[in-house]
Amino acid sequence: MKKLLLLAIMLCGISQAWADNWTDSEGTTWNYTLSGTEATITGCSQTTGDLTIPGTVNGYTVTSIGSFAFAWSSLTSLTIPESVTSIGWGMFYTCYSLTDVTIPEGATVIPSYMFASCTNLTNVTLPSTLTYIANVAFSGCSSLTSVNIPEGVTSIGEDAFYRCSSLTSVNIPKGVTSIGSWAFNWCDDLTSVYCYVKDPLDISYSTFGSHRSDITLYVPYGCKAAYEAAEYWQDFKEIIEMDPTEIDITMANNPCTFASAFDLDFTDVKGIKAYIASGFDPNAGILVLTPVKKVPAGTGLYLKGATGDYTIPVEKTGMYYSNLLIGVTEDTTLDPTTGSSTNFILGNGPLGIAFYTLSATGTITAGKSYLQLPTAVVTNAANGITLLFDDEETTGIDGIIAGISPEAGSKGYYTLDGRRLDDGRVGGRWRQRWEWMGRQER
């Protein structure tokens, strides 16, 4: 019986975290608990000025900081090692002198009361790994003027920024699914809220309080109407749509035409490829399509690839293309001809996937594009205009339009403004016998 009791005591001892202390070369004594080879800092002898937590204590890696480890101290700044991934409650609770803290990458939670009543805190840097800001985390940080909430955060707890009276702006990332009551109440200087959530979240009256009537709310592009109709969100002083950082498109048909009101970058988009119409051979009725990556707003595009949903980054570009495709960003009435030009739309007809003339006036919807060519050069293309892809994936290009040279009576190539290019150098080069050599994009 005594042996069994002793064994039980030994097993209990094995599962416990052992408490100890260690003094570094600067004379600071660190209190810690040990679990295996990992240490949790529970306090130290220095309680004022700037403090750097060591990455190891007595040879053990510091991976966490215990609850209220530095609470009520007079520290002004604290540097936390990158090895720390876990932080306990109230770590800096009522540290009135604290002004500057950086939370290392790897930490996922700002726990409850972590910075509560740190009245002189002016700068806090949060890690990209953060997912949750807990209740009362920054409550009463009356000197904090701004905070950048990382993209990975999904939940902001109750009273998280309550009485942050100097806070002037705040961002709510697109992945946030809940914001607790009183989270931003009594933030008297708050004038701007940048909310990247597309569908308005359910919030309470107290989330922003009556002060929201003094706050300008910025919402994702295309979401203003939804926020104007949403309870409590509709009460903000003004609701303004932000320019998007990305757009979502659905490619229902392959291929299709496309246009956007924003500069786009297709560089890292997998599954589809974007083309402009860089040239036209009127004798053969062939339109040359050249792949592009960075696309200015309003550019008419031809897209090919797998059908489905895609997210395209919005990125300012200084690119300019001479392009025969006309982008449409608002629903537009389109006649078969416009002045001295003929209009064509993409379709599946006698020539297969090609551009065909309009049989009557109709409406081309926003987000599409159409082909426009000088009427004088399309007499041989009345039945449709076929496509030639000027990229490395195309095979069998050589000889497709062989023999069509200036000496052979070619009318040349025409750019968007109707400019004639007699030597056919549009998006590629000619070689002997005037056979087309596809140019790879560089």
CSV table of C-alpha atoms in Angstrom, one decimal:
chain,number,residue,atom,x,y,z
A,1,MET,CA,0.0,0.0,0.0
A,2,LYS,CA,2.8,2.4,0.9
A,3,LYS,CA,4.6,1.5,-2.4
A,4,LEU,CA,1.4,2.4,-4.3
A,5,LEU,CA,1.0,5.7,-2.5
A,6,LEU,CA,4.7,6.6,-3.2
A,7,LEU,CA,4.2,5.8,-6.9
A,8,ALA,CA,1.2,8.0,-7.1
A,9,ILE,CA,3.1,10.9,-5.5
A,10,MET,CA,5.9,10.4,-8.0
A,11,LEU,CA,3.6,10.4,-11.0
A,12,CYS,CA,1.9,13.5,-9.8
A,13,GLY,CA,5.3,15.2,-9.5
A,14,ILE,CA,6.3,14.2,-13.0
A,15,SER,CA,3.2,16.0,-14.5
A,16,GLN,CA,3.8,19.3,-12.5
A,17,ALA,CA,5.7,22.3,-13.9
A,18,TRP,CA,8.7,23.0,-11.7
A,19,ALA,CA,9.2,26.6,-10.4
A,20,ASP,CA,12.7,28.1,-10.4
A,21,ASN,CA,14.7,31.3,-10.9
A,22,TRP,CA,17.8,32.3,-12.8
A,23,THR,CA,19.9,35.4,-12.8
A,24,ASP,CA,21.3,36.7,-16.1
A,25,SER,CA,24.6,38.5,-16.8
A,26,GLU,CA,23.0,41.9,-16.2
A,27,GLY,CA,21.9,40.9,-12.7
A,28,THR,CA,18.2,40.5,-13.5
A,29,THR,CA,16.6,37.5,-11.8
A,30,TRP,CA,13.9,35.7,-13.8
A,31,ASN,CA,11.2,33.6,-12.2
A,32,TYR,CA,10.0,30.8,-14.4
A,33,THR,CA,8.2,27.4,-14.4
A,34,LEU,CA,9.5,24.5,-16.4
A,35,SER,CA,7.6,22.0,-18.4
A,36,GLY,CA,10.0,19.6,-20.2
A,37,THR,CA,12.5,21.8,-21.9
A,38,GLU,CA,10.2,24.8,-22.2
A,39,ALA,CA,10.1,27.7,-19.8
A,40,THR,CA,7.3,30.1,-18.8
A,41,ILE,CA,8.4,33.4,-17.5
A,42,THR,CA,6.3,34.3,-14.4
A,43,GLY,CA,8.1,37.5,-13.3
A,44,CYS,CA,11.5,39.2,-12.8
A,45,SER,CA,13.3,41.5,-10.4
A,46,GLN,CA,13.4,44.5,-12.8
A,47,THR,CA,10.1,46.5,-12.6
A,48,THR,CA,11.1,49.8,-14.2
A,49,GLY,CA,12.6,51.1,-17.5
A,50,ASP,CA,13.1,49.1,-20.7
A,51,LEU,CA,13.2,45.3,-20.4
A,52,THR,CA,14.2,42.5,-22.8
A,53,ILE,CA,13.0,39.0,-22.0
A,54,PRO,CA,15.8,36.4,-22.8
A,55,GLY,CA,15.1,33.7,-25.3
A,56,THR,CA,16.5,31.1,-22.9
A,57,VAL,CA,16.7,30.9,-19.1
A,58,ASN,CA,19.2,28.6,-17.5
A,59,GLY,CA,19.4,26.7,-20.8
A,60,TYR,CA,15.6,26.3,-21.3
A,61,THR,CA,13.8,27.9,-24.2
A,62,VAL,CA,11.3,30.6,-23.2
A,63,THR,CA,8.0,29.8,-25.0
A,64,SER,CA,5.4,31.5,-22.9
A,65,ILE,CA,4.7,34.3,-20.4
A,66,GLY,CA,2.5,33.6,-17.4
A,67,SER,CA,-0.6,35.5,-16.4
A,68,PHE,CA,0.0,38.9,-14.7
A,69,ALA,CA,3.8,38.3,-15.1
A,70,PHE,CA,4.5,42.1,-15.3
A,71,ALA,CA,1.3,43.5,-14.0
A,72,TRP,CA,1.4,46.7,-11.9
A,73,SER,CA,5.1,47.3,-12.8
A,74,SER,CA,6.6,50.5,-14.0
A,75,LEU,CA,8.2,49.2,-17.2
A,76,THR,CA,8.3,51.6,-20.1
A,77,SER,CA,8.9,49.1,-22.9
A,78,LEU,CA,9.3,45.3,-23.3
A,79,THR,CA,11.0,43.2,-26.0
A,80,ILE,CA,9.6,39.7,-26.2
A,81,PRO,CA,11.7,36.9,-27.9
A,82,GLU,CA,10.4,35.3,-31.0
A,83,SER,CA,10.3,31.9,-29.3
A,84,VAL,CA,7.3,33.1,-27.3
A,85,THR,CA,4.0,31.8,-28.7
A,86,SER,CA,1.7,31.9,-25.7
A,87,ILE,CA,0.9,34.8,-23.4
A,88,GLY,CA,-1.2,34.6,-20.2
A,89,TRP,CA,-4.0,36.9,-18.9
A,90,GLY,CA,-3.2,40.4,-17.7
A,91,MET,CA,0.5,40.3,-18.6
A,92,PHE,CA,0.7,44.2,-18.5
A,93,TYR,CA,-2.4,45.0,-16.5
A,94,THR,CA,-2.3,48.6,-15.1
A,95,CYS,CA,1.3,49.2,-16.2
A,96,TYR,CA,0.8,52.9,-16.3
A,97,SER,CA,4.4,53.7,-17.6
A,98,LEU,CA,4.3,51.2,-20.5
A,99,THR,CA,4.6,53.0,-23.9
A,100,ASP,CA,5.8,50.5,-26.5
A,101,VAL,CA,5.5,46.8,-27.0
A,102,THR,CA,6.0,44.4,-30.0
A,103,ILE,CA,4.3,41.0,-29.8
A,104,PRO,CA,6.4,38.4,-31.7
A,105,GLU,CA,5.3,36.3,-34.7
A,106,GLY,CA,3.8,33.0,-33.6
A,107,ALA,CA,1.5,34.4,-30.9
A,108,THR,CA,-2.2,33.8,-31.9
A,109,VAL,CA,-4.1,35.4,-29.0
A,110,ILE,CA,-4.0,38.7,-27.2
A,111,PRO,CA,-5.6,37.4,-23.9
A,112,SER,CA,-8.0,39.2,-21.7
A,113,TYR,CA,-6.7,42.2,-19.7
A,114,MET,CA,-3.3,42.0,-21.4
A,115,PHE,CA,-3.0,45.8,-21.8
A,116,ALA,CA,-6.0,46.9,-19.7
A,117,SER,CA,-5.4,50.3,-18.1
A,118,CYS,CA,-2.0,50.8,-19.7
A,119,THR,CA,-2.8,54.5,-19.9
A,120,ASN,CA,0.5,55.6,-21.5
A,121,LEU,CA,0.7,52.9,-24.2
A,122,THR,CA,1.1,54.7,-27.6
A,123,ASN,CA,2.5,51.9,-29.8
A,124,VAL,CA,1.8,48.2,-30.0
A,125,THR,CA,2.8,46.0,-32.9
A,126,LEU,CA,0.7,42.9,-33.4
A,127,PRO,CA,1.9,39.7,-35.2
A,128,SER,CA,0.5,38.4,-38.5
A,129,THR,CA,-0.2,35.1,-36.8
A,130,LEU,CA,-2.8,36.7,-34.5
A,131,THR,CA,-6.4,35.3,-34.7
A,132,TYR,CA,-8.2,36.5,-31.6
A,133,ILE,CA,-8.2,39.7,-29.5
A,134,ALA,CA,-9.9,38.7,-26.2
A,135,ASN,CA,-12.3,40.6,-23.9
A,136,VAL,CA,-10.9,43.8,-22.3
A,137,ALA,CA,-7.5,43.3,-24.0
A,138,PHE,CA,-6.8,47.0,-24.6
A,139,SER,CA,-9.5,48.5,-22.4
A,140,GLY,CA,-8.6,51.9,-21.0
A,141,CYS,CA,-5.5,52.4,-23.2
A,142,SER,CA,-6.3,56.1,-23.3
A,143,SER,CA,-3.1,57.2,-25.2
A,144,LEU,CA,-3.3,54.6,-28.0
A,145,THR,CA,-4.1,56.6,-31.2
A,146,SER,CA,-4.1,53.8,-33.8
A,147,VAL,CA,-3.8,50.0,-34.0
A,148,ASN,CA,-3.3,47.8,-37.0
A,149,ILE,CA,-5.3,44.6,-36.5
A,150,PRO,CA,-3.7,41.8,-38.6
A,151,GLU,CA,-5.4,40.1,-41.5
A,152,GLY,CA,-5.7,36.8,-39.7
A,153,VAL,CA,-7.8,38.0,-36.8
A,154,THR,CA,-11.3,36.4,-36.9
A,155,SER,CA,-12.8,37.6,-33.6
A,156,ILE,CA,-12.7,40.8,-31.5
A,157,GLY,CA,-14.0,40.3,-27.9
A,158,GLU,CA,-16.2,42.4,-25.7
A,159,ASP,CA,-14.7,45.6,-24.4
A,160,ALA,CA,-11.6,44.9,-26.4
A,161,PHE,CA,-10.9,48.6,-27.0
A,162,TYR,CA,-13.3,50.1,-24.6
A,163,ARG,CA,-12.4,53.6,-23.5
A,164,CYS,CA,-9.4,53.9,-25.8
A,165,SER,CA,-10.3,57.6,-25.9
A,166,SER,CA,-7.4,58.7,-28.2
A,167,LEU,CA,-8.0,56.1,-30.8
A,168,THR,CA,-8.7,57.9,-34.1
A,169,SER,CA,-8.9,55.0,-36.6
A,170,VAL,CA,-9.2,51.3,-36.6
A,171,ASN,CA,-9.3,48.5,-39.3
A,172,ILE,CA,-11.5,45.5,-39.2
A,173,PRO,CA,-10.0,42.7,-41.4
A,174,LYS,CA,-12.1,40.8,-43.9
A,175,GLY,CA,-11.9,37.6,-42.0
A,176,VAL,CA,-13.5,38.9,-38.8
A,177,THR,CA,-16.7,37.0,-38.0
A,178,SER,CA,-17.7,38.6,-34.7
A,179,ILE,CA,-17.2,41.8,-32.7
A,180,GLY,CA,-18.3,41.9,-29.1
A,181,SER,CA,-20.5,44.4,-27.4
A,182,TRP,CA,-18.7,47.6,-26.1
A,183,ALA,CA,-15.7,46.7,-28.2
A,184,PHE,CA,-15.2,50.2,-29.4
A,185,ASN,CA,-17.5,52.1,-27.1
A,186,TRP,CA,-16.3,55.4,-25.5
A,187,CYS,CA,-13.6,55.8,-28.1
A,188,ASP,CA,-14.2,59.5,-28.1
A,189,ASP,CA,-11.7,60.5,-30.8
A,190,LEU,CA,-12.6,57.7,-33.2
A,191,THR,CA,-13.4,59.2,-36.6
A,192,SER,CA,-12.6,56.4,-39.1
A,193,VAL,CA,-13.5,52.7,-39.2
A,194,TYR,CA,-12.1,50.7,-42.2
A,195,CYS,CA,-14.2,47.6,-42.3
A,196,TYR,CA,-13.1,45.0,-44.9
A,197,VAL,CA,-15.9,42.5,-44.2
A,198,LYS,CA,-18.1,42.3,-47.2
A,199,ASP,CA,-21.3,41.2,-45.4
A,200,PRO,CA,-22.2,43.4,-42.4
A,201,LEU,CA,-21.7,41.5,-39.1
A,202,ASP,CA,-24.3,41.3,-36.4
A,203,ILE,CA,-23.3,43.9,-33.8
A,204,SER,CA,-25.1,45.5,-30.9
A,205,TYR,CA,-25.9,49.1,-30.2
A,206,SER,CA,-23.1,49.2,-27.6
A,207,THR,CA,-20.3,47.9,-30.0
A,208,PHE,CA,-19.6,51.5,-31.1
A,209,GLY,CA,-22.2,53.2,-29.0
A,210,SER,CA,-23.9,56.5,-29.8
A,211,HIS,CA,-20.6,57.9,-31.0
A,212,ARG,CA,-20.9,56.1,-34.3
A,213,SER,CA,-22.9,59.0,-35.6
A,214,ASP,CA,-19.5,60.9,-35.6
A,215,ILE,CA,-17.6,58.2,-37.4
A,216,THR,CA,-17.0,57.7,-41.1
A,217,LEU,CA,-17.3,54.0,-42.1
A,218,TYR,CA,-15.3,52.7,-45.0
A,219,VAL,CA,-16.6,49.5,-46.6
A,220,PRO,CA,-15.5,47.2,-49.4
A,221,TYR,CA,-16.3,48.2,-53.0
A,222,GLY,CA,-19.9,47.2,-53.9
A,223,CYS,CA,-21.0,46.8,-50.3
A,224,LYS,CA,-22.3,50.3,-49.4
A,225,ALA,CA,-26.0,49.4,-50.0
A,226,ALA,CA,-25.7,46.4,-47.7
A,227,TYR,CA,-24.2,48.5,-44.8
A,228,GLU,CA,-26.8,51.2,-45.4
A,229,ALA,CA,-29.5,48.6,-44.7
A,230,ALA,CA,-27.8,46.9,-41.8
A,231,GLU,CA,-28.9,47.6,-38.2
A,232,TYR,CA,-26.5,49.9,-36.3
A,233,TRP,CA,-24.1,50.1,-39.2
A,234,GLN,CA,-26.5,52.4,-41.0
A,235,ASP,CA,-26.2,54.9,-38.2
A,236,PHE,CA,-22.6,55.9,-39.0
A,237,LYS,CA,-22.0,59.5,-40.0
A,238,GLU,CA,-21.1,58.5,-43.6
A,239,ILE,CA,-20.5,55.2,-45.5
A,240,ILE,CA,-17.9,55.3,-48.2
A,241,GLU,CA,-16.8,52.5,-50.5
A,242,MET,CA,-13.1,51.8,-50.6
A,243,ASP,CA,-11.2,51.0,-53.8
A,244,PRO,CA,-10.8,47.2,-53.7
A,245,THR,CA,-7.4,45.5,-53.2
A,246,GLU,CA,-8.8,42.5,-55.2
A,247,ILE,CA,-11.8,41.6,-57.2
A,248,ASP,CA,-13.7,38.3,-57.5
A,249,ILE,CA,-14.8,37.1,-60.9
A,250,THR,CA,-16.7,34.1,-62.1
A,251,MET,CA,-15.7,32.7,-65.4
A,252,ALA,CA,-18.9,30.9,-66.5
A,253,ASN,CA,-17.8,30.3,-70.0
A,254,ASN,CA,-14.4,29.5,-71.6
A,255,PRO,CA,-13.4,31.6,-73.4
A,256,CYS,CA,-15.0,34.9,-72.6
A,257,THR,CA,-14.4,38.6,-72.8
A,258,PHE,CA,-13.7,40.8,-69.8
A,259,ALA,CA,-13.1,44.4,-68.6
A,260,SER,CA,-12.7,46.0,-65.2
A,261,ALA,CA,-12.9,49.5,-63.8
A,262,PHE,CA,-9.6,48.8,-61.9
A,263,ASP,CA,-6.0,48.1,-62.7
A,264,LEU,CA,-5.4,44.4,-62.4
A,265,ASP,CA,-2.5,42.1,-62.0
A,266,PHE,CA,-2.9,38.5,-63.5
A,267,THR,CA,0.8,37.6,-62.7
A,268,ASP,CA,0.0,35.0,-60.0
A,269,VAL,CA,-3.5,34.1,-61.0
A,270,LYS,CA,-3.6,30.4,-61.8
A,271,GLY,CA,-6.1,28.8,-64.2
A,272,ILE,CA,-6.8,31.6,-66.6
A,273,LYS,CA,-4.8,33.7,-69.0
A,274,ALA,CA,-5.6,37.2,-70.2
A,275,TYR,CA,-5.0,38.5,-73.7
A,276,ILE,CA,-5.3,41.8,-75.6
A,277,ALA,CA,-5.9,42.1,-79.4
A,278,SER,CA,-2.6,43.4,-80.6
A,279,GLY,CA,-3.1,43.2,-84.4
A,280,PHE,CA,-5.3,42.2,-87.3
A,281,ASP,CA,-4.6,40.7,-90.7
A,282,PRO,CA,-7.5,41.9,-92.9
A,283,ASN,CA,-6.8,39.5,-95.8
A,284,ALA,CA,-6.8,36.4,-93.7
A,285,GLY,CA,-9.4,37.7,-91.2
A,286,ILE,CA,-7.2,36.8,-88.3
A,287,LEU,CA,-7.0,38.6,-85.0
A,288,VAL,CA,-3.7,38.3,-83.1
A,289,LEU,CA,-4.1,37.9,-79.3
A,290,THR,CA,-1.1,38.6,-77.0
A,291,PRO,CA,-1.0,37.5,-73.4
A,292,VAL,CA,-0.7,40.3,-70.7
A,293,LYS,CA,-0.2,40.3,-67.0
A,294,LYS,CA,-0.6,43.8,-65.7
A,295,VAL,CA,-3.7,45.4,-67.1
A,296,PRO,CA,-4.8,49.1,-66.9
A,297,ALA,CA,-8.4,49.8,-65.9
A,298,GLY,CA,-10.9,49.6,-68.8
A,299,THR,CA,-8.8,47.4,-70.9
A,300,GLY,CA,-10.7,45.0,-73.1
A,301,LEU,CA,-9.6,41.4,-72.5
A,302,TYR,CA,-10.0,37.9,-73.9
A,303,LEU,CA,-9.9,35.3,-71.2
A,304,LYS,CA,-9.3,31.6,-71.6
A,305,GLY,CA,-8.9,28.9,-69.0
A,306,ALA,CA,-10.9,26.7,-66.6
A,307,THR,CA,-14.3,27.9,-65.7
A,308,GLY,CA,-14.8,28.8,-62.0
A,309,ASP,CA,-14.3,31.6,-59.5
A,310,TYR,CA,-11.1,33.7,-59.4
A,311,THR,CA,-9.7,36.4,-57.2
A,312,ILE,CA,-7.7,39.0,-59.1
A,313,PRO,CA,-5.4,41.4,-57.2
A,314,VAL,CA,-6.0,45.1,-57.9
A,315,GLU,CA,-2.6,46.8,-58.5
A,316,LYS,CA,-1.8,50.2,-60.0
A,317,THR,CA,0.1,49.9,-63.2
A,318,GLY,CA,1.7,52.3,-65.6
A,319,MET,CA,1.2,49.9,-68.6
A,320,TYR,CA,-0.4,51.0,-71.8
A,321,TYR,CA,-1.5,48.8,-74.7
A,322,SER,CA,-2.5,49.4,-78.3
A,323,ASN,CA,-5.5,47.1,-78.1
A,324,LEU,CA,-8.3,46.4,-80.6
A,325,LEU,CA,-10.7,45.2,-77.8
A,326,ILE,CA,-12.8,47.8,-76.2
A,327,GLY,CA,-13.6,47.3,-72.5
A,328,VAL,CA,-17.0,48.0,-71.1
A,329,THR,CA,-17.3,49.0,-67.4
A,330,GLU,CA,-21.0,50.1,-67.6
A,331,ASP,CA,-23.9,48.6,-69.5
A,332,THR,CA,-23.6,50.1,-73.0
A,333,THR,CA,-25.8,50.2,-76.1
A,334,LEU,CA,-23.8,48.9,-79.0
A,335,ASP,CA,-24.7,49.4,-82.7
A,336,PRO,CA,-23.3,47.2,-85.5
A,337,THR,CA,-21.2,50.2,-86.6
A,338,THR,CA,-19.7,53.2,-84.8
A,339,GLY,CA,-18.8,55.9,-87.2
A,340,SER,CA,-16.3,54.4,-89.7
A,341,SER,CA,-15.7,51.3,-87.6
A,342,THR,CA,-17.5,47.9,-87.4
A,343,ASN,CA,-18.2,46.2,-84.0
A,344,PHE,CA,-17.8,42.5,-83.3
A,345,ILE,CA,-18.7,40.4,-80.3
A,346,LEU,CA,-17.3,37.0,-79.2
A,347,GLY,CA,-19.4,34.1,-80.1
A,348,ASN,CA,-19.6,30.4,-81.3
A,349,GLY,CA,-20.6,30.4,-84.9
A,350,PRO,CA,-19.7,28.9,-88.3
A,351,LEU,CA,-16.0,29.5,-87.6
A,352,GLY,CA,-16.2,28.2,-84.1
A,353,ILE,CA,-15.1,30.5,-81.3
A,354,ALA,CA,-14.5,33.8,-83.1
A,355,PHE,CA,-15.6,37.4,-83.3
A,356,TYR,CA,-18.8,38.0,-85.3
A,357,THR,CA,-20.5,41.2,-86.5
A,358,LEU,CA,-23.7,42.3,-84.7
A,359,SER,CA,-26.9,41.7,-86.5
A,360,ALA,CA,-28.7,44.5,-84.7
A,361,THR,CA,-28.3,47.1,-82.0
A,362,GLY,CA,-28.1,45.5,-78.5
A,363,THR,CA,-26.7,46.0,-75.0
A,364,ILE,CA,-23.3,44.8,-74.0
A,365,THR,CA,-23.1,44.4,-70.2
A,366,ALA,CA,-20.5,45.8,-67.8
A,367,GLY,CA,-17.5,43.7,-67.4
A,368,LYS,CA,-17.3,42.5,-71.0
A,369,SER,CA,-15.4,43.7,-74.1
A,370,TYR,CA,-16.0,43.9,-77.9
A,371,LEU,CA,-13.8,44.1,-81.0
A,372,GLN,CA,-13.8,47.3,-83.1
A,373,LEU,CA,-12.1,47.5,-86.4
A,374,PRO,CA,-12.0,50.1,-89.2
A,375,THR,CA,-14.9,49.2,-91.6
A,376,ALA,CA,-12.6,49.8,-94.6
A,377,VAL,CA,-10.4,46.8,-93.7
A,378,VAL,CA,-13.0,44.2,-92.7
A,379,THR,CA,-14.5,43.5,-96.1
A,380,ASN,CA,-12.9,40.1,-96.2
A,381,ALA,CA,-14.0,39.3,-92.6
A,382,ALA,CA,-17.8,39.6,-92.9
A,383,ASN,CA,-18.3,35.9,-91.9
A,384,GLY,CA,-16.2,36.3,-88.7
A,385,ILE,CA,-12.7,36.9,-87.4
A,386,THR,CA,-10.6,33.9,-86.3
A,387,LEU,CA,-8.0,34.0,-83.6
A,388,LEU,CA,-4.2,33.5,-83.4
A,389,PHE,CA,-2.6,33.3,-80.0
A,390,ASP,CA,0.8,34.9,-79.7
A,391,ASP,CA,2.2,32.9,-76.8
A,392,GLU,CA,4.3,30.0,-76.1
A,393,GLU,CA,1.4,27.6,-75.7
A,394,THR,CA,0.3,28.0,-79.3
A,395,THR,CA,1.5,25.3,-81.7
A,396,GLY,CA,1.4,25.3,-85.5
A,397,ILE,CA,1.8,29.0,-85.9
A,398,ASP,CA,4.5,29.0,-88.5
A,399,GLY,CA,3.0,29.2,-92.0
A,400,ILE,CA,-0.5,30.0,-90.9
A,401,ILE,CA,-0.3,33.3,-92.6
A,402,ALA,CA,2.7,32.6,-94.7
A,403,GLY,CA,3.0,34.4,-98.0
A,404,ILE,CA,1.0,37.4,-96.8
A,405,SER,CA,3.7,40.0,-97.2
A,406,PRO,CA,3.7,43.7,-98.4
A,407,GLU,CA,5.0,42.4,-101.7
A,408,ALA,CA,2.1,40.0,-101.9
A,409,GLY,CA,-0.4,42.7,-101.6
A,410,SER,CA,-1.1,42.5,-97.9
A,411,LYS,CA,-3.1,45.5,-96.5
A,412,GLY,CA,-1.0,45.2,-93.4
A,413,TYR,CA,-1.9,45.2,-89.7
A,414,TYR,CA,-4.0,47.8,-88.0
A,415,THR,CA,-3.8,49.1,-84.4
A,416,LEU,CA,-6.7,50.4,-82.3
A,417,ASP,CA,-6.4,53.9,-83.8
A,418,GLY,CA,-6.5,52.5,-87.4
A,419,ARG,CA,-2.7,52.9,-87.9
A,420,ARG,CA,-1.4,50.7,-90.7
A,421,LEU,CA,1.7,48.6,-90.0
A,422,ASP,CA,3.0,47.4,-93.4
A,423,ASP,CA,5.7,45.1,-92.0
A,424,GLY,CA,3.4,43.1,-89.8
A,425,ARG,CA,5.5,43.6,-86.6
A,426,VAL,CA,2.7,43.4,-84.1
A,427,GLY,CA,3.6,41.4,-81.0
A,428,GLY,CA,6.2,39.3,-82.8
A,429,ARG,CA,8.5,39.3,-85.8
A,430,TRP,CA,8.7,38.1,-89.4
A,431,ARG,CA,11.4,35.7,-90.6
A,432,GLN,CA,12.3,34.6,-94.1
A,433,ARG,CA,9.4,33.8,-96.4
A,434,TRP,CA,7.3,36.0,-94.0
A,435,GLU,CA,6.3,33.1,-91.7
A,436,TRP,CA,5.0,34.2,-88.3
A,437,MET,CA,7.2,33.6,-85.3
A,438,GLY,CA,5.2,33.8,-82.0
A,439,ARG,CA,6.8,36.1,-79.4
A,440,GLN,CA,6.9,34.9,-75.8
A,441,GLU,CA,6.1,37.4,-73.1
A,442,ARG,CA,9.1,38.7,-71.2
